[in-house]
mmCIF file with all atom_site columns, C-alpha atoms in Angstrom:
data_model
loop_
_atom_site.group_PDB
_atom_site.id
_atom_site.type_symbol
_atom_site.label_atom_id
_atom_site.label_alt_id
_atom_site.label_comp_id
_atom_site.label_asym_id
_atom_site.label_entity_id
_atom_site.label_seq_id
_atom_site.pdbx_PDB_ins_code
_atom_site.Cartn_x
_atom_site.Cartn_y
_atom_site.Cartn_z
_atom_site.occupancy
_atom_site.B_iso_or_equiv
_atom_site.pdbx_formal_charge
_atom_site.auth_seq_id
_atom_site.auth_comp_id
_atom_site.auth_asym_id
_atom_site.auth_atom_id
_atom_site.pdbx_PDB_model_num
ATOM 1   C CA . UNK U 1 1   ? -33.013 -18.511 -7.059 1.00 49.00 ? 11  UNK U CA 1
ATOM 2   C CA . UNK U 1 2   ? -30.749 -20.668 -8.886 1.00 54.00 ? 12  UNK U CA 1
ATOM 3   C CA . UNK U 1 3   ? -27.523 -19.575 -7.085 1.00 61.00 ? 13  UNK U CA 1
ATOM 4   C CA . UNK U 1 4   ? -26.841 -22.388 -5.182 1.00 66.00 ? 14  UNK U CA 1
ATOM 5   C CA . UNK U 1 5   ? -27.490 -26.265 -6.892 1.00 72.00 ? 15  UNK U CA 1
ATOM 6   C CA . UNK U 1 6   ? -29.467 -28.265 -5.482 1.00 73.00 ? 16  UNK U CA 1
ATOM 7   C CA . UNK U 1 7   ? -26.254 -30.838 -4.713 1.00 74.00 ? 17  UNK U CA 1
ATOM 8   C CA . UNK U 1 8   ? -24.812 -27.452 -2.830 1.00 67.00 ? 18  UNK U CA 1
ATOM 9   C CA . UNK U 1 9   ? -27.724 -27.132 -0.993 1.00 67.00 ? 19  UNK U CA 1
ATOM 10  C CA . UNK U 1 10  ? -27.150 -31.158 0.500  1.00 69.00 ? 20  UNK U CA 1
ATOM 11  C CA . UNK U 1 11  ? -23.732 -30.830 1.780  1.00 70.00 ? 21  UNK U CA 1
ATOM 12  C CA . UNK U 1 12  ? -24.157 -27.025 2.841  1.00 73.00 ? 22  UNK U CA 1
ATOM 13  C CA . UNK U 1 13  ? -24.921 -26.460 6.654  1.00 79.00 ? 23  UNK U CA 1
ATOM 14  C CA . UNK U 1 14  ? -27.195 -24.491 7.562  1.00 83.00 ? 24  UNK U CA 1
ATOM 15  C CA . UNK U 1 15  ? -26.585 -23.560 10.893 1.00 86.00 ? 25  UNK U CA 1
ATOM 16  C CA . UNK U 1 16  ? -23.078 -22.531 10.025 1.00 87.00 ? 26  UNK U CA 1
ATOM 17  C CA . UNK U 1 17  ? -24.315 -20.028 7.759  1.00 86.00 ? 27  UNK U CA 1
ATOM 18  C CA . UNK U 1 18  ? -27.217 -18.303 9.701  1.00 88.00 ? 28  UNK U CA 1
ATOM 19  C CA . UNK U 1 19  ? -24.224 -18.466 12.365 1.00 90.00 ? 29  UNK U CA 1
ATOM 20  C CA . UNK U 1 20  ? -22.157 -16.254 10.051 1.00 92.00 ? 30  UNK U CA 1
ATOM 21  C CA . UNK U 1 21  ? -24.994 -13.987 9.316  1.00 91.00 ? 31  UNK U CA 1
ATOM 22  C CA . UNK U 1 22  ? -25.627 -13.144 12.926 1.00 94.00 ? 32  UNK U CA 1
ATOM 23  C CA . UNK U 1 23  ? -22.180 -12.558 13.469 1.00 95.00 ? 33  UNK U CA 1
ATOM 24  C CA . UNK U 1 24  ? -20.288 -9.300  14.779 1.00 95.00 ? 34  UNK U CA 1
ATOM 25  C CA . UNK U 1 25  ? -18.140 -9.733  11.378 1.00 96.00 ? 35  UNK U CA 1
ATOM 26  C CA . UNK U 1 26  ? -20.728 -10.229 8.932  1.00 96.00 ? 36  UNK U CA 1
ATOM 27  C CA . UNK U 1 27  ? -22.895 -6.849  10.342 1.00 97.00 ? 37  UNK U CA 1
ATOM 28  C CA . UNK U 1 28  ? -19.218 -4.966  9.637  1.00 97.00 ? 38  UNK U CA 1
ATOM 29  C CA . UNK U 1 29  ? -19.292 -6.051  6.021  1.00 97.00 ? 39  UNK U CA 1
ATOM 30  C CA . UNK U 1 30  ? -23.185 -5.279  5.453  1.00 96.00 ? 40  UNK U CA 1
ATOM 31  C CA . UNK U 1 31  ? -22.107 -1.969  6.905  1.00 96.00 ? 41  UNK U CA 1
ATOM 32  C CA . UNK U 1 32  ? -19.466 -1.390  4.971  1.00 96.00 ? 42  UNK U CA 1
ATOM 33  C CA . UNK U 1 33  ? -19.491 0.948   1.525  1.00 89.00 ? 43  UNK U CA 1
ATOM 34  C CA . UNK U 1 34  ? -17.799 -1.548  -0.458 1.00 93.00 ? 44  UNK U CA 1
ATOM 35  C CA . UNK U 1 35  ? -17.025 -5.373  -0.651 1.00 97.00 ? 45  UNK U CA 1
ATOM 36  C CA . UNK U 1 36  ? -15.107 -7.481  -2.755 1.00 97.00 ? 46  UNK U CA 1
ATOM 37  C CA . UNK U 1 37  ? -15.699 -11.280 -3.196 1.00 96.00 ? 47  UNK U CA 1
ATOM 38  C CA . UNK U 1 38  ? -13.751 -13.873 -4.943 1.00 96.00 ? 48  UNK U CA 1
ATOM 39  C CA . UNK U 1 39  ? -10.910 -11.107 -5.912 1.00 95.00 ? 49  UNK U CA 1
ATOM 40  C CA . UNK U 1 40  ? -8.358  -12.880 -7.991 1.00 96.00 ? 50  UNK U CA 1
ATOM 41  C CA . UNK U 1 41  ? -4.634  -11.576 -7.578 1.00 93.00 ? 51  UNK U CA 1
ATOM 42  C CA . UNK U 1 42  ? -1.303  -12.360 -8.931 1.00 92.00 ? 52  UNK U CA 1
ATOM 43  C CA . UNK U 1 43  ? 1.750   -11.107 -6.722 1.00 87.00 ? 53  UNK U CA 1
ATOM 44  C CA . UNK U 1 44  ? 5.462   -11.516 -8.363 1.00 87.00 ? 54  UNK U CA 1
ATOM 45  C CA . UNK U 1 45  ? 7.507   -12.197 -4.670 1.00 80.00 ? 55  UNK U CA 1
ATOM 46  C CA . UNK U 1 46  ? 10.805  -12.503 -4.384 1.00 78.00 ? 56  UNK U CA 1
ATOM 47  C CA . UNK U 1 47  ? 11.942  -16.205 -4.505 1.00 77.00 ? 57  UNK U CA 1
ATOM 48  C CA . UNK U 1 48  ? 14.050  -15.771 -1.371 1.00 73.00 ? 58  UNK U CA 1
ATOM 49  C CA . UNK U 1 49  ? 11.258  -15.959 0.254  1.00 72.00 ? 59  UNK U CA 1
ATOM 50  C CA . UNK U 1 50  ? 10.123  -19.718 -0.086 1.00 73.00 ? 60  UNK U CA 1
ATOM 51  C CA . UNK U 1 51  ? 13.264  -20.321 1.200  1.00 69.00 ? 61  UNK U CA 1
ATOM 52  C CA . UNK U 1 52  ? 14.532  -20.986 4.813  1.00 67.00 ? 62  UNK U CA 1
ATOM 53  C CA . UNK U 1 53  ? 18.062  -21.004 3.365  1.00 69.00 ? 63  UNK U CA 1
ATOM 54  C CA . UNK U 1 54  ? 20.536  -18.740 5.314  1.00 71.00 ? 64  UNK U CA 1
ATOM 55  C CA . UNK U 1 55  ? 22.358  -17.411 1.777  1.00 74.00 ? 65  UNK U CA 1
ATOM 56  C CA . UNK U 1 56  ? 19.273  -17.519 -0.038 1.00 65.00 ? 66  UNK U CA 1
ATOM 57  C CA . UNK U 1 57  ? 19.468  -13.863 -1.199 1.00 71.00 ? 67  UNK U CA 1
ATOM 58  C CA . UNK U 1 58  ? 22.933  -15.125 -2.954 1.00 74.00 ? 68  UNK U CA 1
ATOM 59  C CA . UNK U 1 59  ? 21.482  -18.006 -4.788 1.00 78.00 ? 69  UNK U CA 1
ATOM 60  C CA . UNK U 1 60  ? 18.204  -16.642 -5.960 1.00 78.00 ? 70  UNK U CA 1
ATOM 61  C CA . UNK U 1 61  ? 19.098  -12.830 -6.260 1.00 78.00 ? 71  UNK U CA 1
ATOM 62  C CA . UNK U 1 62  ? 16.458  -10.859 -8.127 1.00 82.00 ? 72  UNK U CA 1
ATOM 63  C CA . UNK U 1 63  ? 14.183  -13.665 -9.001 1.00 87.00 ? 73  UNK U CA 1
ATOM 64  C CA . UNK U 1 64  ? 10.301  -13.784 -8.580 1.00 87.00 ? 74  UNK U CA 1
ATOM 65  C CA . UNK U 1 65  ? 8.323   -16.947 -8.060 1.00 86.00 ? 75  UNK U CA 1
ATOM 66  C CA . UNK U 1 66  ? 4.195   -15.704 -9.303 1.00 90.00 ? 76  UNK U CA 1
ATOM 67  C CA . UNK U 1 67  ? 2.063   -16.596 -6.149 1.00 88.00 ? 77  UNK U CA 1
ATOM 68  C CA . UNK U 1 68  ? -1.771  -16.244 -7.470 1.00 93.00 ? 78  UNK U CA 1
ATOM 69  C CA . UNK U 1 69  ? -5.119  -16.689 -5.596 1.00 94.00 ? 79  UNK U CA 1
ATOM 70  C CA . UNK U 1 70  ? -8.492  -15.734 -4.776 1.00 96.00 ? 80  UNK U CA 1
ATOM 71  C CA . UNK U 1 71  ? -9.457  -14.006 -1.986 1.00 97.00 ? 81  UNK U CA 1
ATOM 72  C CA . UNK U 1 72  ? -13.074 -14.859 -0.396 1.00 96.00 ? 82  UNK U CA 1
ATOM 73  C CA . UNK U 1 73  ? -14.222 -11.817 0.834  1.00 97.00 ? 83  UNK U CA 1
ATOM 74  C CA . UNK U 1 74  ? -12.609 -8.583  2.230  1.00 98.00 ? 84  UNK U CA 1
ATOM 75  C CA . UNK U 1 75  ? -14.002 -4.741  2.783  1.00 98.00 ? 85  UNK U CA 1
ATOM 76  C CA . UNK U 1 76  ? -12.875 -1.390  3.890  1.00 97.00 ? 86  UNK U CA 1
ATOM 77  C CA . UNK U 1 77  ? -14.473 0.389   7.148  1.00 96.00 ? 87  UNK U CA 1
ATOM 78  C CA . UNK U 1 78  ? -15.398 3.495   7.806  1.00 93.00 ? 88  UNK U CA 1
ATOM 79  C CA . UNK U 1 79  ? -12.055 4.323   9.999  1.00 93.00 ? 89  UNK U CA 1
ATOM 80  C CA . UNK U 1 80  ? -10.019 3.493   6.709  1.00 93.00 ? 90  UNK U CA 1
ATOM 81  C CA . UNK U 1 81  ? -9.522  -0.197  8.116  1.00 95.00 ? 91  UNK U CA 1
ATOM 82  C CA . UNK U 1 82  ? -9.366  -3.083  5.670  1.00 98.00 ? 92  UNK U CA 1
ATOM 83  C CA . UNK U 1 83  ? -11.077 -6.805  6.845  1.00 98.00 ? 93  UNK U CA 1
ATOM 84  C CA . UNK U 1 84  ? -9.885  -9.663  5.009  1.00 98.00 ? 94  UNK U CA 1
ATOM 85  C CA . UNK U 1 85  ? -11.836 -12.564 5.862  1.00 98.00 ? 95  UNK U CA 1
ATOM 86  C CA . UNK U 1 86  ? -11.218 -16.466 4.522  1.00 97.00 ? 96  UNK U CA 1
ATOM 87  C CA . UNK U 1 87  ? -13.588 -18.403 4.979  1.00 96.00 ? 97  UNK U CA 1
ATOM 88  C CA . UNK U 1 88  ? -12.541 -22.180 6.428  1.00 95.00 ? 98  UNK U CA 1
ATOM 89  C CA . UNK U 1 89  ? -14.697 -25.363 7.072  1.00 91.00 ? 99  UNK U CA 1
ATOM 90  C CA . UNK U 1 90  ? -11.410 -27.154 8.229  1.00 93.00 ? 100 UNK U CA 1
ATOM 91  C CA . UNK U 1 91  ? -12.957 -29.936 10.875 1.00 93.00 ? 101 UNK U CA 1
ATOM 92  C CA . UNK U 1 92  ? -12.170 -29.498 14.888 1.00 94.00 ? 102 UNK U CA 1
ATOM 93  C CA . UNK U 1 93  ? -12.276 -31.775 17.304 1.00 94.00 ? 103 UNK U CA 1
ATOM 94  C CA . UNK U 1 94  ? -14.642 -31.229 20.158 1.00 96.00 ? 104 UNK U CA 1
ATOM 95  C CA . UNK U 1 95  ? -12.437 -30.219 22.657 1.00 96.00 ? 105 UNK U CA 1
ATOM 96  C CA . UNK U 1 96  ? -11.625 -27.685 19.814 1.00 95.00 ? 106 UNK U CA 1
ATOM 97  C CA . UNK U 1 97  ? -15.371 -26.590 19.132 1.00 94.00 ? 107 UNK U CA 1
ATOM 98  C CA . UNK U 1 98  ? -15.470 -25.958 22.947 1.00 95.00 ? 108 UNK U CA 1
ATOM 99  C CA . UNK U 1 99  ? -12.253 -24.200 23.239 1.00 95.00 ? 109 UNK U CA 1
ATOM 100 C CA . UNK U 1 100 ? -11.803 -21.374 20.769 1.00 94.00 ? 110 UNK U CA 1
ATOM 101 C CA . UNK U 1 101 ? -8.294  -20.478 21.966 1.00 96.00 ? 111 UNK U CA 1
ATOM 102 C CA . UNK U 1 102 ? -7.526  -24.435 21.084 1.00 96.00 ? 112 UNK U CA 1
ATOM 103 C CA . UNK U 1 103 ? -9.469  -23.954 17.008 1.00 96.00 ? 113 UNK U CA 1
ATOM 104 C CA . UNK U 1 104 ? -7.080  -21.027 16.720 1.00 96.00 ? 114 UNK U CA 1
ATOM 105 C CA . UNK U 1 105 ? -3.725  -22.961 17.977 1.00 96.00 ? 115 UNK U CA 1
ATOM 106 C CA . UNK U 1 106 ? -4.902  -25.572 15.008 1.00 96.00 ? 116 UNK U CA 1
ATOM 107 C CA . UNK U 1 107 ? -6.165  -22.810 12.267 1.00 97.00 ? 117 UNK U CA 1
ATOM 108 C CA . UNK U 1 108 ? -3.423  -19.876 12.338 1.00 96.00 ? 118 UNK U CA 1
ATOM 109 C CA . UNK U 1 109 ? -0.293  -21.938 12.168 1.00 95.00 ? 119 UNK U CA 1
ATOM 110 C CA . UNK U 1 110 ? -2.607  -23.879 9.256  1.00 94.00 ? 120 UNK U CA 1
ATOM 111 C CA . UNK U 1 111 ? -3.714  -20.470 7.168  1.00 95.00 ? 121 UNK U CA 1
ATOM 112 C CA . UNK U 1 112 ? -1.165  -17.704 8.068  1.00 94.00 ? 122 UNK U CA 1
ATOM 113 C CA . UNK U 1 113 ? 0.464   -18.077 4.936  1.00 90.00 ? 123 UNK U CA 1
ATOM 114 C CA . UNK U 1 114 ? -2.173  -17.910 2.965  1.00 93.00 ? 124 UNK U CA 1
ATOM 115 C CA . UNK U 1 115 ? -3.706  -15.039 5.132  1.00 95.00 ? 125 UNK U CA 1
ATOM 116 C CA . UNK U 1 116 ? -0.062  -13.078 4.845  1.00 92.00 ? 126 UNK U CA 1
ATOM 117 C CA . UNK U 1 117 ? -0.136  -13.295 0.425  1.00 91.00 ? 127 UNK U CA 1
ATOM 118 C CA . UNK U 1 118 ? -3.914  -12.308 0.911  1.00 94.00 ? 128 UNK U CA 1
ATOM 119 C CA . UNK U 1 119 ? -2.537  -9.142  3.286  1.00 93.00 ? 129 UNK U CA 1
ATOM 120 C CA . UNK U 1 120 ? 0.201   -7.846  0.512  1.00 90.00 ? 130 UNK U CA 1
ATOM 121 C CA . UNK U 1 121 ? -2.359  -8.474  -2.213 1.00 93.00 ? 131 UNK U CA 1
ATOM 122 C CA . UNK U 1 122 ? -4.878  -6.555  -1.019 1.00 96.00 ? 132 UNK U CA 1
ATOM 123 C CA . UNK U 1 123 ? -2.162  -3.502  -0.145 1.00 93.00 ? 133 UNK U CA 1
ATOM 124 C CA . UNK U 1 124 ? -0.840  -3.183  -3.239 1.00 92.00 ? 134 UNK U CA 1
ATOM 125 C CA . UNK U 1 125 ? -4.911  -3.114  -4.940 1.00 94.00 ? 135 UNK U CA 1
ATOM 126 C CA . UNK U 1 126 ? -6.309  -0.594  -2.298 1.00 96.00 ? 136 UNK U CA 1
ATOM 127 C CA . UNK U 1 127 ? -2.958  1.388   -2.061 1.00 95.00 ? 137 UNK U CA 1
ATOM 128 C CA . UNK U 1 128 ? -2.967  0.891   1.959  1.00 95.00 ? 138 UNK U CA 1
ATOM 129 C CA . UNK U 1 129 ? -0.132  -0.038  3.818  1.00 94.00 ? 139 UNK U CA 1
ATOM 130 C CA . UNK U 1 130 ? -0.471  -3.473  5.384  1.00 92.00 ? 140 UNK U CA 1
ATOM 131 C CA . UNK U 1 131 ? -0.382  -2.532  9.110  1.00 92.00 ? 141 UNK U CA 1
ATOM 132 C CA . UNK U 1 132 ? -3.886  -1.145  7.859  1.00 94.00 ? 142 UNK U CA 1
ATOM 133 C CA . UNK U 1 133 ? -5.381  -4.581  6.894  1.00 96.00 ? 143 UNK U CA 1
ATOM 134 C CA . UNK U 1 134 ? -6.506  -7.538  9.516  1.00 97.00 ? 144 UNK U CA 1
ATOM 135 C CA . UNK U 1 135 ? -6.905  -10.971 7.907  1.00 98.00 ? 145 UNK U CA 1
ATOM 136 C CA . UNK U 1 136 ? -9.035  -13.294 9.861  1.00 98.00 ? 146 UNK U CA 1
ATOM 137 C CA . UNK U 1 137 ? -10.381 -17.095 9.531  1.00 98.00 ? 147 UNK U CA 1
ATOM 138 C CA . UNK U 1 138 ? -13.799 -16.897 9.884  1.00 97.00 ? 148 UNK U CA 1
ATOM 139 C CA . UNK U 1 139 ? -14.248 -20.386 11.132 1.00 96.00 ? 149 UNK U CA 1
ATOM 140 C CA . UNK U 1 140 ? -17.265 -21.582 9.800  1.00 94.00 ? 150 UNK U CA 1
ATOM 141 C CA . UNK U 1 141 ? -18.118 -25.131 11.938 1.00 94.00 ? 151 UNK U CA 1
ATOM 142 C CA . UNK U 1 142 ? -16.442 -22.823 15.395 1.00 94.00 ? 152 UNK U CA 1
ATOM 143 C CA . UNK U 1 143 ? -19.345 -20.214 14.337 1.00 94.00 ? 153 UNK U CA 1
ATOM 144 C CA . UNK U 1 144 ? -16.128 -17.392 15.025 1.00 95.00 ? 154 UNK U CA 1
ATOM 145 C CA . UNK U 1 145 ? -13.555 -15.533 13.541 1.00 97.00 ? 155 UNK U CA 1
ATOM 146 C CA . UNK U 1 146 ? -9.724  -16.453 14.572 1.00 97.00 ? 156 UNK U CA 1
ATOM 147 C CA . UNK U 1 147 ? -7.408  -13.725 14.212 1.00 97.00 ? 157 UNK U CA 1
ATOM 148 C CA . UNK U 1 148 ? -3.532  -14.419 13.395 1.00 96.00 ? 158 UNK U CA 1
ATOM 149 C CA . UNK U 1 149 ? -1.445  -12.049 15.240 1.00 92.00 ? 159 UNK U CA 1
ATOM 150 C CA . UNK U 1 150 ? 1.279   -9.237  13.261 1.00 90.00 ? 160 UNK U CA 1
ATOM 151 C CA . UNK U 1 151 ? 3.969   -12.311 14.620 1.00 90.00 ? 161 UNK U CA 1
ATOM 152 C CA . UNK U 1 152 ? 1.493   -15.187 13.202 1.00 90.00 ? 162 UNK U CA 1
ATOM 153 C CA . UNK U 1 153 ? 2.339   -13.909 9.704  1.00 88.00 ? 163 UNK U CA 1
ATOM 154 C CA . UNK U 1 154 ? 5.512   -12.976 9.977  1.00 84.00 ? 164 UNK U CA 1
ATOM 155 C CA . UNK U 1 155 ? 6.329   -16.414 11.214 1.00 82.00 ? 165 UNK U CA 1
ATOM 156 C CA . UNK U 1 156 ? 4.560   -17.717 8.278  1.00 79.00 ? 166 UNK U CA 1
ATOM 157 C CA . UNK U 1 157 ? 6.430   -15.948 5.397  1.00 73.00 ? 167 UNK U CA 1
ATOM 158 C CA . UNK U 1 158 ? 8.780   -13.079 6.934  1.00 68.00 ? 168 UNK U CA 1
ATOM 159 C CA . UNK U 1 159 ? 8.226   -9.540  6.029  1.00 65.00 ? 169 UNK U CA 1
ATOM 160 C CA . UNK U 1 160 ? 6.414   -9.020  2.656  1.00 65.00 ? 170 UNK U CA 1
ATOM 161 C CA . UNK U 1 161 ? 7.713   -5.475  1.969  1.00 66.00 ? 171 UNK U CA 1
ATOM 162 C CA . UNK U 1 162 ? 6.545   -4.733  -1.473 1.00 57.00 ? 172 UNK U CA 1
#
């Protein structure tokens, strides 16, 4: 009691939630030893990397641009696997509600980024190498999770190799 104002309560729906909670995703995290929620992280990445400059590596050498965030939720299976999921209200169209494969063409190119920092984040805090860890947007008004492809982050922000 007390958790969630009572303004909260107005603009939060519903549906979308006890959606989530009968989801295939959300029984993996219930089942799942630990869970981490709102897990703030600082990376230090190189700055060549917010560049699409071909001789970037010339004109910013060594430096590091900070990248910082929080990460909604994430947990680690019992195989060892690591879930990262972000949670996203973004608004789709109908054709998009009705067509998941359309919601994803909108959301990934939207959230890989973000997904791809959350990915090298979470390696370097659990010690697991990335190829271990799927991100996800858990698509709250689809009611489904979208999952970025190994190429989807890539595309987004190259190879993180920390």
């Amino acid at each position: 009691a007390g958790f969630i104002t009572k303004e909260d309560r107005e603009i939060i729906n519903i549906h979308e939630v006890e959606n989530f909670l009968r989801s295939d995703i959300y029984r993996r995290m219930k089942a799942a030893r630990r869970v981490w929620r709102e897990q703030r992280f600082r990376l230090r990445l190189p700055a060549a990397f917010f560049s699409r400059r071909e001789d970037k590596e010339s004109i910013f050498g060594d430096e590091k641009i900070l990248v910082q965030g929080v990460i909604d939720s994430f947990f680690v299976e019992d195989d060892g696997g690591v879930i990262i999921i972000d949670y996203k209200t973004d608004r789709l169209s109908r054709a998009e509600l009705n067509n998941p494969a359309l919601a994803a063409a909108k959301l990934i190119p939207r959230h890989s980024r973000q997904l791809a920092y959350y990915r090298a984040a979470v390696s370097l805090l659990l010690d697991v190498p990335q190829k271990s860890i799927t991100p996800l947007i858990y698509s709250l008004p689809l009611g489904a999770p979208v999952y970025p492809t190994e190429e989807d982050l890539i595309a987004a922000v190259g190879v993180l190799d920390l």
